[in-house]
Coordinates of C-alpha atoms in Angstrom, one line a residue:
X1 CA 186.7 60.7 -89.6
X2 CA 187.3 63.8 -91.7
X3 CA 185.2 67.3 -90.9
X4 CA 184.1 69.6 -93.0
X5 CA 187.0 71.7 -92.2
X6 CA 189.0 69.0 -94.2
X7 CA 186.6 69.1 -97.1
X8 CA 186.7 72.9 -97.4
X9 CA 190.3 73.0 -97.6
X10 CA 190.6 69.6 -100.3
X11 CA 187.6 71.9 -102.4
X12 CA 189.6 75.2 -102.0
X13 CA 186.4 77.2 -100.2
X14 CA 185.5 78.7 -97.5
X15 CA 183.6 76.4 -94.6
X16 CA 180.8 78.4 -94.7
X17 CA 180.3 77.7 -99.0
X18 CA 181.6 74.0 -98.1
X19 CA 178.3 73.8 -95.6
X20 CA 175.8 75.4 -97.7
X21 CA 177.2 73.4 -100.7
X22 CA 176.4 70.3 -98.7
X23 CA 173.6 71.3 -96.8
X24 CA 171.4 72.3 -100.2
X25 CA 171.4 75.7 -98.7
X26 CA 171.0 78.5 -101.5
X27 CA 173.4 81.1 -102.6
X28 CA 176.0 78.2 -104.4
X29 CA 176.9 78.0 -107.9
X30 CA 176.3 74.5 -109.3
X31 CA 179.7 73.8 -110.4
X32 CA 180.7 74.7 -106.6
X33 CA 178.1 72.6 -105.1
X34 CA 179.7 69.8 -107.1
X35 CA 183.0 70.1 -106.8
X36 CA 182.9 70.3 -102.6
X37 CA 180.1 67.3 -103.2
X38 CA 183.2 65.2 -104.8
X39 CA 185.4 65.9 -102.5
X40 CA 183.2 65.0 -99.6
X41 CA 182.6 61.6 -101.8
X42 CA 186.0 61.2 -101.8
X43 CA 187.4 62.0 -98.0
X44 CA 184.0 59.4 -96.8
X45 CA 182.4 63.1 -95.4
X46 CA 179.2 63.1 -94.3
X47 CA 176.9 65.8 -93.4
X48 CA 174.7 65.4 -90.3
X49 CA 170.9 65.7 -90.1
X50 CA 171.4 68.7 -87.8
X51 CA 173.7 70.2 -89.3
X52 CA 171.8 70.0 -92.4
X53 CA 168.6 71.4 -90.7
X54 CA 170.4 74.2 -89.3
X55 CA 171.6 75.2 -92.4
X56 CA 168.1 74.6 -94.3
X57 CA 165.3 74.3 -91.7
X58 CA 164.8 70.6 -93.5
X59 CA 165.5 67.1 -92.1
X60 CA 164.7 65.3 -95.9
X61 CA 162.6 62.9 -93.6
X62 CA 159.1 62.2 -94.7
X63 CA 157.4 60.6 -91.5
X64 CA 154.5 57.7 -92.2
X65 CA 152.2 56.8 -89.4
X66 CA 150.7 54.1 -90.5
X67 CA 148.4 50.8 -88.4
X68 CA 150.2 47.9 -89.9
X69 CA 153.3 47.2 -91.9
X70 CA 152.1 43.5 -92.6
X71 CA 148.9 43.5 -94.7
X72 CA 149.5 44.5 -98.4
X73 CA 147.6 47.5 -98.8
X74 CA 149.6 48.9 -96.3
X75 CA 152.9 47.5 -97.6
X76 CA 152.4 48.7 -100.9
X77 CA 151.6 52.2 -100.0
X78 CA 154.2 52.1 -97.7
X79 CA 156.8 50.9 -101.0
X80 CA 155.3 53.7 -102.8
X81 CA 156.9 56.4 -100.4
X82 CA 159.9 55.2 -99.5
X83 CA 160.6 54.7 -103.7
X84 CA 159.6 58.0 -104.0
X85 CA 161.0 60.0 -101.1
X86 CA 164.3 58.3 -102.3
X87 CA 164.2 60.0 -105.8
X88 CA 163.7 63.3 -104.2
X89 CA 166.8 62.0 -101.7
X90 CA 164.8 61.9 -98.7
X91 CA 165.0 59.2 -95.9
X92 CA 161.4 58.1 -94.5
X93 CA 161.1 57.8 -90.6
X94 CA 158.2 55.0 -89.8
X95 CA 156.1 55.1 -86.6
X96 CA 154.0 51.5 -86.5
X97 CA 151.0 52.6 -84.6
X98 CA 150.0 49.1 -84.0
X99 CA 147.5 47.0 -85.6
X100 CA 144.6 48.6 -86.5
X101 CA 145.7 51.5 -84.1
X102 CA 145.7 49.8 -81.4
X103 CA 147.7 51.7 -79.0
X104 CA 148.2 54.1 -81.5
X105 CA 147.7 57.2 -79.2
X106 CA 150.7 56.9 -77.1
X107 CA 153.1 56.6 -80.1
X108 CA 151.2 59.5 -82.1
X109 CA 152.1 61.3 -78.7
X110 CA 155.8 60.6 -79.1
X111 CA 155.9 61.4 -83.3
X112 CA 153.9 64.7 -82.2
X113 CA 156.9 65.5 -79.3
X114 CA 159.5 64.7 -81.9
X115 CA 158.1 66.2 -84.9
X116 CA 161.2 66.6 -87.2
X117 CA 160.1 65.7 -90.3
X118 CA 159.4 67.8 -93.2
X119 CA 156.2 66.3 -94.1
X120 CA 154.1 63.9 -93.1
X121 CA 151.5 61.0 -94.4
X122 CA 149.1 59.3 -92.2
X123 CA 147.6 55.9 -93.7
X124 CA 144.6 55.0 -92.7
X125 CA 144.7 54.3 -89.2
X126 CA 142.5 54.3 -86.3
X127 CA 143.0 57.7 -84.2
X128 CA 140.4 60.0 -82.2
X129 CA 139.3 63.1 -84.5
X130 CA 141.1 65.4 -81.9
X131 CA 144.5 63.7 -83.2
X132 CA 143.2 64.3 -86.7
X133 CA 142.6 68.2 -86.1
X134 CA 146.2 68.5 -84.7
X135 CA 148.1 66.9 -87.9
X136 CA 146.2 69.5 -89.6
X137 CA 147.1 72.4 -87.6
X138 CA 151.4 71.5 -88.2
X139 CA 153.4 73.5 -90.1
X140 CA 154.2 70.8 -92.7
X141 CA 152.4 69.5 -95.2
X142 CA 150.1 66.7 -93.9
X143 CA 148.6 64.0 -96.1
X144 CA 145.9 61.1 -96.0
X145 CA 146.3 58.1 -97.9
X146 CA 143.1 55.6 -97.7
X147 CA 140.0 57.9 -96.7
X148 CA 139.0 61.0 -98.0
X149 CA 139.1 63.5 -94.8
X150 CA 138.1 67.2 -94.4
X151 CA 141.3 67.6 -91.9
X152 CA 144.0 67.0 -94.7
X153 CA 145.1 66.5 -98.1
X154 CA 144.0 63.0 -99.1
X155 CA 144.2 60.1 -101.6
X156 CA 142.6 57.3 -101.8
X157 CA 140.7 55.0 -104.1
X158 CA 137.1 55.9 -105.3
X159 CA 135.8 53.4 -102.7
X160 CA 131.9 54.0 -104.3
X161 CA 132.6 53.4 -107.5
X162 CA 134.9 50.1 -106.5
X163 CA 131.3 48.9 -105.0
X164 CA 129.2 50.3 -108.0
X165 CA 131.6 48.2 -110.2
X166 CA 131.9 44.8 -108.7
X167 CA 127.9 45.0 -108.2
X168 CA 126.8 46.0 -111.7
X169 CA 129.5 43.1 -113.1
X170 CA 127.1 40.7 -111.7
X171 CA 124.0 42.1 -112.2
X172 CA 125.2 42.4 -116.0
X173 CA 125.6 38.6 -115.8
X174 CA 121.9 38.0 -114.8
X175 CA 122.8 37.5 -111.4
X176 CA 119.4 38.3 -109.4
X177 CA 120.4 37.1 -105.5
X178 CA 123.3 38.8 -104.5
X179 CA 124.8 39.1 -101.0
X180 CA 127.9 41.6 -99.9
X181 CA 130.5 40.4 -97.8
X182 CA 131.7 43.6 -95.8
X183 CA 135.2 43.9 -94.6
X184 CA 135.0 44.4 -90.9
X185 CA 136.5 48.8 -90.5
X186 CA 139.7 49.3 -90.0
X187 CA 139.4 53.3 -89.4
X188 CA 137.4 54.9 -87.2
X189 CA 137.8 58.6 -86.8
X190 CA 136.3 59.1 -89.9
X191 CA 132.7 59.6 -90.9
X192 CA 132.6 56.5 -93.3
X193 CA 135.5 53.5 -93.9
X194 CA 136.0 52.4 -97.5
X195 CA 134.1 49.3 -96.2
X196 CA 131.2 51.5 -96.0
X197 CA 130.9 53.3 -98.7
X198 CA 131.5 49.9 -101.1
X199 CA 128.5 48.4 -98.8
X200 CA 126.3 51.7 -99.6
X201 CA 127.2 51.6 -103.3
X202 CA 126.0 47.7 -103.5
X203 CA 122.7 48.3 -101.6
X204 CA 122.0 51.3 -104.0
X205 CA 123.0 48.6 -107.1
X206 CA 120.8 46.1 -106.0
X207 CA 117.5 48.8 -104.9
X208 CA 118.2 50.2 -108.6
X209 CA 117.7 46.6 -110.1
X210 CA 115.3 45.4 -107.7
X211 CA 117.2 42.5 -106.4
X212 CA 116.6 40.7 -103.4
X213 CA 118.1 42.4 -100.4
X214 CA 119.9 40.1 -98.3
X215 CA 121.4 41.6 -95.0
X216 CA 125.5 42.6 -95.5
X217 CA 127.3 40.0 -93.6
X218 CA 130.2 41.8 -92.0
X219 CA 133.3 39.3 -91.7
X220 CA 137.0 39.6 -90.8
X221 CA 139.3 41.4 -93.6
X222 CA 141.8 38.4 -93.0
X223 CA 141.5 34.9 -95.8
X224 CA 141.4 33.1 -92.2
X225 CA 138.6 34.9 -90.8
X226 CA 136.8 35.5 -94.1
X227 CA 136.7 31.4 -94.5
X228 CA 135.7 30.5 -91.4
X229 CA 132.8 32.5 -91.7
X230 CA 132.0 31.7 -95.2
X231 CA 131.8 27.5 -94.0
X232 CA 128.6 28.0 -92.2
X233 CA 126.9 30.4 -94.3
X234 CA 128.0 28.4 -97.9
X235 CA 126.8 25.2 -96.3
X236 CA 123.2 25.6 -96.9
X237 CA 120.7 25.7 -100.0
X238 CA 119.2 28.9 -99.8
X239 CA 122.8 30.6 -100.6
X240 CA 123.6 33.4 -103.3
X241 CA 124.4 32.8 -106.6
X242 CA 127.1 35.9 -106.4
X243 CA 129.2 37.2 -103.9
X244 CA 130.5 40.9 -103.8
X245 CA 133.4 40.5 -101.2
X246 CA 134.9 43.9 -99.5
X247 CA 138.5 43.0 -100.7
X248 CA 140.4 40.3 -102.5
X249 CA 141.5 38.2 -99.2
X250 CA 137.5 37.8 -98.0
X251 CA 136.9 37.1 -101.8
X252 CA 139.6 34.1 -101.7
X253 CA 138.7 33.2 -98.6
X254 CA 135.1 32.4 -100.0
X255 CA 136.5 30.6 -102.8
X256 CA 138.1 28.7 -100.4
X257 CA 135.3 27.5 -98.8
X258 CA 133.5 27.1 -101.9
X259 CA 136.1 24.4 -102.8
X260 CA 136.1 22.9 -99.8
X261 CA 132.3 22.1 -99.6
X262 CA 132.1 21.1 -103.1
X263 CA 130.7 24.3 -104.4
X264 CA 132.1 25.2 -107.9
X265 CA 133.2 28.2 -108.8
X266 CA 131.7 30.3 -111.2
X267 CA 129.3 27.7 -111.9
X268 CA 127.4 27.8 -108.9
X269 CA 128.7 30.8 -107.1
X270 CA 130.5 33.9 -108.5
X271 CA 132.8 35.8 -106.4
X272 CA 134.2 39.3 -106.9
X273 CA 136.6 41.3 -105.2
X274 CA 138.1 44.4 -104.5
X275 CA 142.5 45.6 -104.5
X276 CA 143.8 42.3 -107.0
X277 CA 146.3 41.6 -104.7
X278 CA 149.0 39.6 -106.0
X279 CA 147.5 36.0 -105.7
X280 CA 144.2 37.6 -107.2
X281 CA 145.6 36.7 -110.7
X282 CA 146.5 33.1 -109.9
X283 CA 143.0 32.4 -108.2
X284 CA 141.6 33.5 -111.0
X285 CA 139.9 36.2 -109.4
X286 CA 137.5 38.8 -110.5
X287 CA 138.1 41.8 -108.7
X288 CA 139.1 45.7 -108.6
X289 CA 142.0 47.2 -109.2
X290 CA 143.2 49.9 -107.7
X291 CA 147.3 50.6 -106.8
X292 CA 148.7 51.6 -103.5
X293 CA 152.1 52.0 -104.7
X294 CA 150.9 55.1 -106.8
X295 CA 149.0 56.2 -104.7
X296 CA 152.7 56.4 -101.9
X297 CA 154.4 58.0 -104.5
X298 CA 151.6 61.1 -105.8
X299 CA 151.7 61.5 -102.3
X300 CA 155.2 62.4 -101.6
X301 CA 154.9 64.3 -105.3
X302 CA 152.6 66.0 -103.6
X303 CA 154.4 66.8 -100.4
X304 CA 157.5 67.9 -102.1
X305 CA 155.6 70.3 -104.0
X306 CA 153.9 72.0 -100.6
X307 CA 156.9 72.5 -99.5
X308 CA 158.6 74.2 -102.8
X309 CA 155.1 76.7 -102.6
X310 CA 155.9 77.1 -98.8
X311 CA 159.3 77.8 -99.6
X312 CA 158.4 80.7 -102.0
X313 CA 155.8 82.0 -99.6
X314 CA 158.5 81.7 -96.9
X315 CA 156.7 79.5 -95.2
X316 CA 153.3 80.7 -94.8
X317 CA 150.3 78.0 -94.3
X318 CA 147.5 79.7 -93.6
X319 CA 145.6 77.8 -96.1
X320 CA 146.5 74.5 -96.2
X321 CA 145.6 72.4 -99.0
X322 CA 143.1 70.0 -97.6
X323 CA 141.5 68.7 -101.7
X324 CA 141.3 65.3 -102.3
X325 CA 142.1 62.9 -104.9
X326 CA 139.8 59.4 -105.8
X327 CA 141.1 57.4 -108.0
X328 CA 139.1 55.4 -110.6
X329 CA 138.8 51.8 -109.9
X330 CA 139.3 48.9 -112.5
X331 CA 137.6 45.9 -113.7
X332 CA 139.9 43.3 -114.2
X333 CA 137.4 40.0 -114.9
X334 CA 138.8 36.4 -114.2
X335 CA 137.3 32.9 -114.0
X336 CA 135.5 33.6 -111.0
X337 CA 132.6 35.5 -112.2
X338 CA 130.2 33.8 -114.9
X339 CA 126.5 33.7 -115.8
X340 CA 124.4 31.9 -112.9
X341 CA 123.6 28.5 -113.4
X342 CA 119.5 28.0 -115.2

């Protein structure tokens, strides 16, 4: 294996400029840091994360805690970082919490004993608010992806307005006898989940219009869970002629059931959703758009621009940045939403 004394020599510098060069370390010339760069390329040199730290105080890790790895809002995000923290040539170190956070302490226990990254993002997860109040107080920049939070920077999709939307589509059709299908929460340490906040912005819809208010059902997030549920409540006459579902997968898994018991769809029942998730389009789903992956990658923008401003301040965060950004939902109408039958 060669050492950096090897490259040095092949690059005619000293081991000191060979190590900065390599490192990222200041005080190089550009045309140096390339040519002992090439050389390293071509002897198979590698520098090591420690050695690179030493020389820079940065790992160029990004660590993600994050509940799940499986479930497509999660996924995407998750594809968002890791694109991103590659352009800026930084690795991403994960730590699965467990579904739902389940368990979740423990490993937030290990990441906090570890703690060598150079920034970090926390998607929604389930955590006590004490855990929350300690990412804050790191001296890294810490970012929320999935709820807005008072304890970091944050990002997430304008959750009210998702729930304003996909109500005031089917009041617009002359839909009159609604009922919302709330995702079961996901996160708890905060004051208020995305599934409560779209639940609040469709019983504000429907007191603004007058509609009858039928109690939110509350249902699994899964398709599986969502349709199972939505047999034994579609299976009777006094059922809604629209549906506002809390995401895409307990949208389809209505439609589902709809087809099973015979019920078309939009004819007799319109259904709505939220995310257009990649088999919203060939369902045929109405829903609400909104995209993780951008969401991963302002993130690490983000993060890579705290640490540039800490750099210059040399390293002073006494005021974190703790804003946060909401990004505006879309409409995206399919077959599944139409005019309710006379």
């Amino acid at each position: 294996m060669p050492r950096l004394d090897d490259v040095a020599r092949a690059a005619g510098v000293s081991k000191a400029t060979a190590s900065r060069a390599l490192s990222g370390a200041d005080g190089v010339s550009p045309a140096t840091r390339a040519k002992v760069q090439r050389v390293a390329d071509e002897l198979g040199f590698r520098a090591s994360g420690a050695a690179r730290r030493l020389a820079t105080g940065l790992t160029r890790t990004i660590g993600v805690l994050t509940p799940s790895v499986d479930r497509w809002y999660f996924g995407s995000v998750l594809h968002g970082i890791a694109h991103a923290a590659d352009s800026h040539e930084h690795d991403v170190l994960l730590y699965d919490l467990g579904a739902f956070g389940h368990g979740g302490h423990e490993k937030f226990e290990r990441f906090m004993r570890r703690g060598e990254v150079d920034g970090l993002v926390t998607i929604t997860w389930s955590l006590v608010g004490g855990d929350l109040t300690r990412l804050a107080e790191l001296s890294i920049p810490v970012a929320t992806v999935g709820e807005p939070t008072p304890h970091t920077r944050s990002f997430c999709l304008d959750d009210d307005a998702a729930g304003r939307q996909a109500t005031e589509h089917l009041v617009r059709l002359g839909h009159t006898d609604l009922l919302h299908l709330a995702s079961q929460t996901e996160v708890q340490p905060f004051d208020a989940s995305s599934s409560d906040r779209r639940k609040r912005a469709f019983e504000a819809v429907s007191a603004e219009h007058g509609l009858r208010m039928r109690p939110v059902r509350t249902v699994p997030t899964t398709l599986e869970g969502a349709h199972a549920v939505a047999l034994h409540f579609l299976d009777r006459p006094d059922r809604p002629t629209g549906i506002v579902a809390g995401t895409d997968e307990v949208a389809l898994g209505v439609m589902l059931a709809a087809h099973q018991l015979g019920i078309r769809v939009p004819e007799e029942l319109s259904v709505v959703g939220v995310d257009d998730v990649p088999s919203a389009a060939p369902f045929g789903l109405t829903t609400i758009r909104q995209d993780p992956a951008q969401h991963g990658e302002d993130v690490v923008a983000w993060i890579m621009g705290a640490m540039r401003s800490r750099g210059r301040r040399g390293g002073d965060a006494s005021q974190p940045d703790r804003s946060h950004t909401g990004y505006a939902p879309e409409l995206v109408v399919r077959a599944s939403t139409a005019p309710p039958r006379p």
